[in-house]
């Protein structure tokens, strides 16, 4: 006699194949009335625990994201006081490779604070946080707009100079070989000896003439002496808020002159004027 009775069973295993075999064995044991000793899947609380852990982790991340950034707060504090933005300077790291320690100094008005950290970012944040604590005791004075304008001009020049000095300090220079020095000297001598209507006019101070166009004149000199010039418009403005431009002269060595002005065209014109002055200096007879 066959009794059609539905049997359900669950089996577990390290793979799908093993789980199917254990399930089939469990059903067979039920039919035969044998005690089932096949391994059963264990209900894991990993998801629950992991959700809890992830919840805590996400909560910590959200808490960190909600914390105010001291660097931004310091920037806003300087803006509220009508001061120039903070200036940061990071020294070379100290310590073993796995224990690097960075030191960052921040300058605001007449104040200076130092922060340290395992990364440049952490050191910068620490310095900003210390500076904020100092500024808490400094009241915000009424705005003297005339003094503000004068201070901003002076501060912008000082920051430009500080950035240039910082760049020069960190820059790596390649020592010139005697052959390269000789080649440069030969080029300058050749330029002095060259003849041409535009190059000859350099000896006369034509840049002061009415209607003089430095950009056009520089193009004419380049055609006269057969070297290329390239103008580059810089997207970022200078610290004093002016437009910037560069002009590259494909001479030997390559010369690059900078210009800045109230408009992009004015910056380009100033760069061309500086390039003309450079060529005048190189072609000037002793």
mmCIF file of C-alpha atoms in Angstrom:
data_model
loop_
_atom_site.group_PDB
_atom_site.id
_atom_site.type_symbol
_atom_site.label_atom_id
_atom_site.label_comp_id
_atom_site.label_asym_id
_atom_site.label_seq_id
_atom_site.Cartn_x
_atom_site.Cartn_y
_atom_site.Cartn_z
ATOM 1 C CA UNK A 1 0.000 0.000 0.000
ATOM 2 C CA UNK A 2 1.361 3.462 -0.871
ATOM 3 C CA UNK A 3 0.496 6.391 1.275
ATOM 4 C CA UNK A 4 0.925 9.678 -0.527
ATOM 5 C CA UNK A 5 2.009 11.954 2.276
ATOM 6 C CA UNK A 6 3.702 15.243 1.609
ATOM 7 C CA UNK A 7 7.047 15.592 3.305
ATOM 8 C CA UNK A 8 8.957 18.811 3.855
ATOM 9 C CA UNK A 9 12.528 19.112 4.973
ATOM 10 C CA UNK A 10 15.390 21.550 5.005
ATOM 11 C CA UNK A 11 19.047 20.729 4.641
ATOM 12 C CA UNK A 12 22.130 22.863 4.884
ATOM 13 C CA UNK A 13 25.635 22.630 3.489
ATOM 14 C CA UNK A 14 28.738 24.500 2.385
ATOM 15 C CA UNK A 15 27.530 24.464 -1.220
ATOM 16 C CA UNK A 16 24.241 24.197 -3.137
ATOM 17 C CA UNK A 17 25.017 20.604 -4.064
ATOM 18 C CA UNK A 18 25.734 19.602 -0.460
ATOM 19 C CA UNK A 19 22.579 21.350 0.759
ATOM 20 C CA UNK A 20 20.430 19.491 -1.826
ATOM 21 C CA UNK A 21 21.968 16.145 -0.838
ATOM 22 C CA UNK A 22 21.329 16.795 2.867
ATOM 23 C CA UNK A 23 17.736 17.814 2.126
ATOM 24 C CA UNK A 24 17.110 14.611 0.128
ATOM 25 C CA UNK A 25 18.708 12.510 2.887
ATOM 26 C CA UNK A 26 16.484 14.175 5.493
ATOM 27 C CA UNK A 27 13.292 13.401 3.509
ATOM 28 C CA UNK A 28 14.428 9.787 3.018
ATOM 29 C CA UNK A 29 15.057 9.391 6.751
ATOM 30 C CA UNK A 30 11.544 10.684 7.452
ATOM 31 C CA UNK A 31 10.039 8.121 5.073
ATOM 32 C CA UNK A 32 12.047 5.285 6.623
ATOM 33 C CA UNK A 33 11.367 6.445 10.151
ATOM 34 C CA UNK A 34 15.052 6.886 10.884
ATOM 35 C CA UNK A 35 16.238 9.614 13.240
ATOM 36 C CA UNK A 36 17.334 12.554 11.170
ATOM 37 C CA UNK A 37 20.923 13.535 11.901
ATOM 38 C CA UNK A 38 21.591 15.609 8.779
ATOM 39 C CA UNK A 39 23.020 19.070 9.448
ATOM 40 C CA UNK A 40 20.366 21.773 9.600
ATOM 41 C CA UNK A 41 20.943 25.338 8.523
ATOM 42 C CA UNK A 42 21.637 27.627 11.414
ATOM 43 C CA UNK A 43 19.583 30.786 11.551
ATOM 44 C CA UNK A 44 22.134 33.474 11.651
ATOM 45 C CA UNK A 45 21.801 36.742 13.399
ATOM 46 C CA UNK A 46 24.578 38.176 11.264
ATOM 47 C CA UNK A 47 22.219 40.361 9.264
ATOM 48 C CA UNK A 48 20.627 41.659 12.401
ATOM 49 C CA UNK A 49 23.966 42.234 14.043
ATOM 50 C CA UNK A 50 25.474 43.664 10.891
ATOM 51 C CA UNK A 51 22.512 45.992 10.531
ATOM 52 C CA UNK A 52 23.069 47.076 14.084
ATOM 53 C CA UNK A 53 26.784 47.557 13.457
ATOM 54 C CA UNK A 54 26.098 49.360 10.194
ATOM 55 C CA UNK A 55 23.550 51.490 11.974
ATOM 56 C CA UNK A 56 26.090 52.478 14.594
ATOM 57 C CA UNK A 57 28.752 52.994 11.921
ATOM 58 C CA UNK A 58 26.435 55.065 9.754
ATOM 59 C CA UNK A 59 25.417 57.010 12.819
ATOM 60 C CA UNK A 60 29.050 57.795 13.552
ATOM 61 C CA UNK A 61 29.605 58.836 9.944
ATOM 62 C CA UNK A 62 26.563 61.109 10.030
ATOM 63 C CA UNK A 63 27.757 62.570 13.315
ATOM 64 C CA UNK A 64 31.168 63.275 11.785
ATOM 65 C CA UNK A 65 29.568 64.814 8.701
ATOM 66 C CA UNK A 66 27.399 67.039 10.867
ATOM 67 C CA UNK A 67 30.439 68.332 12.773
ATOM 68 C CA UNK A 68 31.385 71.827 11.598
ATOM 69 C CA UNK A 69 34.593 72.055 9.586
ATOM 70 C CA UNK A 70 37.015 74.341 11.491
ATOM 71 C CA UNK A 71 38.694 75.375 8.223
ATOM 72 C CA UNK A 72 35.387 76.677 6.821
ATOM 73 C CA UNK A 73 34.468 78.279 10.150
ATOM 74 C CA UNK A 74 37.804 80.106 10.260
ATOM 75 C CA UNK A 75 37.266 81.344 6.705
ATOM 76 C CA UNK A 76 33.819 82.674 7.693
ATOM 77 C CA UNK A 77 35.230 84.240 10.859
ATOM 78 C CA UNK A 78 37.827 86.165 8.829
ATOM 79 C CA UNK A 79 35.139 87.248 6.376
ATOM 80 C CA UNK A 80 32.939 88.519 9.225
ATOM 81 C CA UNK A 81 35.854 90.600 10.520
ATOM 82 C CA UNK A 82 36.647 91.884 7.008
ATOM 83 C CA UNK A 83 40.083 90.261 7.255
ATOM 84 C CA UNK A 84 42.051 88.566 4.474
ATOM 85 C CA UNK A 85 41.567 84.775 4.326
ATOM 86 C CA UNK A 86 43.769 82.590 6.548
ATOM 87 C CA UNK A 87 47.154 81.585 5.161
ATOM 88 C CA UNK A 88 48.422 78.030 5.828
ATOM 89 C CA UNK A 89 52.001 76.767 5.707
ATOM 90 C CA UNK A 90 52.859 73.064 6.145
ATOM 91 C CA UNK A 91 56.359 71.934 7.126
ATOM 92 C CA UNK A 92 58.025 68.709 6.025
ATOM 93 C CA UNK A 93 56.767 65.640 7.957
ATOM 94 C CA UNK A 94 58.735 64.253 10.911
ATOM 95 C CA UNK A 95 59.046 60.731 12.272
ATOM 96 C CA UNK A 96 59.282 57.226 10.834
ATOM 97 C CA UNK A 97 57.352 56.408 7.615
ATOM 98 C CA UNK A 98 54.592 54.646 9.598
ATOM 99 C CA UNK A 99 54.463 57.418 12.208
ATOM 100 C CA UNK A 100 54.502 60.562 10.071
ATOM 101 C CA UNK A 101 53.649 63.768 11.901
ATOM 102 C CA UNK A 102 52.780 66.914 9.957
ATOM 103 C CA UNK A 103 52.940 70.452 11.336
ATOM 104 C CA UNK A 104 50.832 73.252 9.846
ATOM 105 C CA UNK A 105 50.947 76.936 10.785
ATOM 106 C CA UNK A 106 47.989 79.221 10.136
ATOM 107 C CA UNK A 107 48.316 83.013 9.944
ATOM 108 C CA UNK A 108 45.365 85.334 10.507
ATOM 109 C CA UNK A 109 45.983 89.071 10.835
ATOM 110 C CA UNK A 110 48.649 89.344 13.591
ATOM 111 C CA UNK A 111 47.928 85.875 15.015
ATOM 112 C CA UNK A 112 49.691 82.577 14.394
ATOM 113 C CA UNK A 113 48.712 79.106 15.577
ATOM 114 C CA UNK A 114 50.215 75.665 14.957
ATOM 115 C CA UNK A 115 48.484 72.312 14.523
ATOM 116 C CA UNK A 116 49.858 68.780 14.188
ATOM 117 C CA UNK A 117 48.411 65.559 12.811
ATOM 118 C CA UNK A 118 49.113 62.289 11.023
ATOM 119 C CA UNK A 119 48.064 63.868 7.702
ATOM 120 C CA UNK A 120 48.307 67.363 6.219
ATOM 121 C CA UNK A 121 44.517 67.651 6.362
ATOM 122 C CA UNK A 122 44.345 66.769 10.070
ATOM 123 C CA UNK A 123 47.191 69.166 10.885
ATOM 124 C CA UNK A 124 45.425 71.937 8.963
ATOM 125 C CA UNK A 125 42.148 71.272 10.798
ATOM 126 C CA UNK A 126 43.901 71.305 14.160
ATOM 127 C CA UNK A 127 45.593 74.619 13.357
ATOM 128 C CA UNK A 128 42.263 76.127 12.258
ATOM 129 C CA UNK A 129 40.574 74.880 15.435
ATOM 130 C CA UNK A 130 43.266 76.471 17.617
ATOM 131 C CA UNK A 131 42.977 79.749 15.726
ATOM 132 C CA UNK A 132 39.192 79.752 16.202
ATOM 133 C CA UNK A 133 39.686 79.445 19.959
ATOM 134 C CA UNK A 134 42.015 82.462 19.877
ATOM 135 C CA UNK A 135 39.577 84.552 17.822
ATOM 136 C CA UNK A 136 36.755 83.914 20.303
ATOM 137 C CA UNK A 137 38.314 86.558 22.541
ATOM 138 C CA UNK A 138 38.749 89.037 19.671
ATOM 139 C CA UNK A 139 35.648 91.229 19.213
ATOM 140 C CA UNK A 140 34.409 92.149 15.755
ATOM 141 C CA UNK A 141 35.017 95.890 15.307
ATOM 142 C CA UNK A 142 32.921 98.274 13.166
ATOM 143 C CA UNK A 143 34.051 98.396 9.559
ATOM 144 C CA UNK A 144 36.331 101.197 8.432
ATOM 145 C CA UNK A 145 35.921 100.774 4.667
ATOM 146 C CA UNK A 146 38.764 103.110 3.711
ATOM 147 C CA UNK A 147 41.208 101.265 5.967
ATOM 148 C CA UNK A 148 39.720 97.966 4.762
ATOM 149 C CA UNK A 149 40.516 98.819 1.144
ATOM 150 C CA UNK A 150 44.089 99.858 1.967
ATOM 151 C CA UNK A 151 44.658 96.784 4.149
ATOM 152 C CA UNK A 152 43.297 94.449 1.474
ATOM 153 C CA UNK A 153 45.671 95.851 -1.135
ATOM 154 C CA UNK A 154 48.643 95.495 1.238
ATOM 155 C CA UNK A 155 47.594 92.012 2.390
ATOM 156 C CA UNK A 156 47.112 90.816 -1.183
ATOM 157 C CA UNK A 157 50.630 91.941 -2.075
ATOM 158 C CA UNK A 158 52.018 90.279 1.054
ATOM 159 C CA UNK A 159 50.176 87.033 0.297
ATOM 160 C CA UNK A 160 51.413 87.077 -3.302
ATOM 161 C CA UNK A 161 54.967 87.513 -2.018
ATOM 162 C CA UNK A 162 54.503 84.838 0.679
ATOM 163 C CA UNK A 163 53.186 82.337 -1.874
ATOM 164 C CA UNK A 164 56.068 83.075 -4.227
ATOM 165 C CA UNK A 165 58.619 82.639 -1.425
ATOM 166 C CA UNK A 166 56.928 79.397 -0.327
ATOM 167 C CA UNK A 167 57.045 78.097 -3.906
ATOM 168 C CA UNK A 168 60.704 79.050 -4.300
ATOM 169 C CA UNK A 169 61.553 77.348 -1.005
ATOM 170 C CA UNK A 170 59.878 74.067 -2.013
ATOM 171 C CA UNK A 171 60.906 74.084 -5.674
ATOM 172 C CA UNK A 172 63.555 71.695 -6.996
ATOM 173 C CA UNK A 173 66.095 73.232 -9.338
ATOM 174 C CA UNK A 174 68.186 71.493 -11.972
ATOM 175 C CA UNK A 175 71.760 72.708 -12.221
ATOM 176 C CA UNK A 176 72.635 74.068 -15.652
ATOM 177 C CA UNK A 177 75.503 72.389 -17.481
ATOM 178 C CA UNK A 178 78.349 74.431 -19.047
ATOM 179 C CA UNK A 179 77.126 73.372 -22.502
ATOM 180 C CA UNK A 180 73.639 74.708 -21.798
ATOM 181 C CA UNK A 181 75.036 77.974 -20.428
ATOM 182 C CA UNK A 182 77.162 78.380 -23.535
ATOM 183 C CA UNK A 183 74.200 77.694 -25.815
ATOM 184 C CA UNK A 184 72.064 80.293 -24.024
ATOM 185 C CA UNK A 185 74.859 82.875 -24.252
ATOM 186 C CA UNK A 186 75.196 82.155 -27.982
ATOM 187 C CA UNK A 187 71.460 82.643 -28.480
ATOM 188 C CA UNK A 188 71.485 85.995 -26.676
ATOM 189 C CA UNK A 189 74.511 87.137 -28.679
ATOM 190 C CA UNK A 190 72.841 86.064 -31.913
ATOM 191 C CA UNK A 191 69.704 87.963 -30.948
ATOM 192 C CA UNK A 192 71.772 91.096 -30.300
ATOM 193 C CA UNK A 193 73.510 90.799 -33.682
ATOM 194 C CA UNK A 194 70.322 90.069 -35.635
ATOM 195 C CA UNK A 195 68.868 92.777 -37.824
ATOM 196 C CA UNK A 196 65.254 93.460 -38.604
ATOM 197 C CA UNK A 197 62.909 96.455 -38.707
ATOM 198 C CA UNK A 198 60.962 95.386 -35.646
ATOM 199 C CA UNK A 199 63.988 94.254 -33.654
ATOM 200 C CA UNK A 200 65.838 97.482 -34.467
ATOM 201 C CA UNK A 201 62.840 99.482 -33.282
ATOM 202 C CA UNK A 202 63.212 97.880 -29.849
ATOM 203 C CA UNK A 203 66.194 100.130 -29.192
ATOM 204 C CA UNK A 204 63.853 103.096 -29.535
ATOM 205 C CA UNK A 205 61.322 103.352 -26.735
ATOM 206 C CA UNK A 206 58.338 102.924 -29.052
ATOM 207 C CA UNK A 207 56.190 101.382 -26.305
ATOM 208 C CA UNK A 208 55.409 104.926 -25.136
ATOM 209 C CA UNK A 209 54.111 105.978 -28.536
ATOM 210 C CA UNK A 210 50.415 106.738 -28.884
ATOM 211 C CA UNK A 211 48.346 103.845 -30.247
ATOM 212 C CA UNK A 212 51.091 101.285 -29.577
ATOM 213 C CA UNK A 213 49.682 97.725 -29.424
ATOM 214 C CA UNK A 214 52.067 95.389 -27.504
ATOM 215 C CA UNK A 215 50.271 92.204 -28.613
ATOM 216 C CA UNK A 216 50.411 93.106 -32.311
ATOM 217 C CA UNK A 217 54.009 94.325 -32.045
ATOM 218 C CA UNK A 218 55.105 91.102 -30.314
ATOM 219 C CA UNK A 219 53.534 89.082 -33.149
ATOM 220 C CA UNK A 220 55.455 91.186 -35.677
ATOM 221 C CA UNK A 221 58.760 90.648 -33.832
ATOM 222 C CA UNK A 222 58.147 86.883 -33.715
ATOM 223 C CA UNK A 223 57.573 86.825 -37.490
ATOM 224 C CA UNK A 224 60.619 89.027 -38.044
ATOM 225 C CA UNK A 225 62.897 86.778 -35.951
ATOM 226 C CA UNK A 226 61.098 83.483 -36.729
ATOM 227 C CA UNK A 227 60.071 82.259 -33.312
ATOM 228 C CA UNK A 228 56.610 81.308 -32.105
ATOM 229 C CA UNK A 229 54.625 82.969 -29.326
ATOM 230 C CA UNK A 230 51.721 81.462 -27.398
ATOM 231 C CA UNK A 231 49.292 83.291 -25.126
ATOM 232 C CA UNK A 232 47.690 81.384 -22.241
ATOM 233 C CA UNK A 233 44.694 82.749 -20.351
ATOM 234 C CA UNK A 234 44.745 81.672 -16.683
ATOM 235 C CA UNK A 235 41.303 80.792 -15.317
ATOM 236 C CA UNK A 236 42.124 81.596 -11.687
ATOM 237 C CA UNK A 237 42.341 85.218 -10.672
ATOM 238 C CA UNK A 238 45.251 86.582 -8.661
ATOM 239 C CA UNK A 239 44.970 87.087 -4.908
ATOM 240 C CA UNK A 240 44.237 90.751 -5.590
ATOM 241 C CA UNK A 241 41.266 89.714 -7.771
ATOM 242 C CA UNK A 242 42.777 90.519 -11.177
ATOM 243 C CA UNK A 243 42.748 88.482 -14.386
ATOM 244 C CA UNK A 244 45.997 86.750 -15.350
ATOM 245 C CA UNK A 245 47.687 85.732 -18.602
ATOM 246 C CA UNK A 246 50.987 84.229 -19.744
ATOM 247 C CA UNK A 247 52.880 84.539 -22.997
ATOM 248 C CA UNK A 248 55.475 81.946 -23.999
ATOM 249 C CA UNK A 249 58.292 82.798 -26.389
ATOM 250 C CA UNK A 250 59.727 79.771 -28.187
ATOM 251 C CA UNK A 251 63.274 81.082 -27.891
ATOM 252 C CA UNK A 252 66.267 79.399 -26.267
ATOM 253 C CA UNK A 253 65.774 79.212 -23.414
ATOM 254 C CA UNK A 254 61.979 79.337 -23.555
ATOM 255 C CA UNK A 255 60.811 82.598 -21.991
ATOM 256 C CA UNK A 256 57.494 82.962 -20.156
ATOM 257 C CA UNK A 257 56.163 86.385 -19.158
ATOM 258 C CA UNK A 258 53.231 87.093 -16.861
ATOM 259 C CA UNK A 259 50.638 89.837 -16.944
ATOM 260 C CA UNK A 260 47.576 90.780 -14.930
ATOM 261 C CA UNK A 261 44.845 93.377 -15.265
ATOM 262 C CA UNK A 262 41.223 94.306 -14.671
ATOM 263 C CA UNK A 263 40.152 92.346 -17.780
ATOM 264 C CA UNK A 264 41.515 89.294 -19.577
ATOM 265 C CA UNK A 265 42.540 91.444 -22.552
ATOM 266 C CA UNK A 266 44.371 93.871 -20.280
ATOM 267 C CA UNK A 267 46.244 90.966 -18.650
ATOM 268 C CA UNK A 268 47.218 89.703 -22.116
ATOM 269 C CA UNK A 269 48.422 93.176 -23.124
ATOM 270 C CA UNK A 270 50.538 93.507 -19.968
ATOM 271 C CA UNK A 271 52.077 90.062 -20.591
ATOM 272 C CA UNK A 272 52.977 91.103 -24.155
ATOM 273 C CA UNK A 273 54.479 94.365 -22.876
ATOM 274 C CA UNK A 274 56.628 92.440 -20.365
ATOM 275 C CA UNK A 275 57.783 90.099 -23.142
ATOM 276 C CA UNK A 276 58.825 93.087 -25.255
ATOM 277 C CA UNK A 277 60.787 94.499 -22.314
ATOM 278 C CA UNK A 278 62.487 91.099 -21.933
ATOM 279 C CA UNK A 279 63.517 91.125 -25.601
ATOM 280 C CA UNK A 280 64.715 94.721 -25.273
ATOM 281 C CA UNK A 281 66.919 93.670 -22.352
ATOM 282 C CA UNK A 282 68.307 90.684 -24.277
ATOM 283 C CA UNK A 283 69.146 92.760 -27.361
ATOM 284 C CA UNK A 284 70.521 95.790 -25.543
ATOM 285 C CA UNK A 285 74.146 96.571 -26.378
ATOM 286 C CA UNK A 286 76.572 97.055 -23.508
#
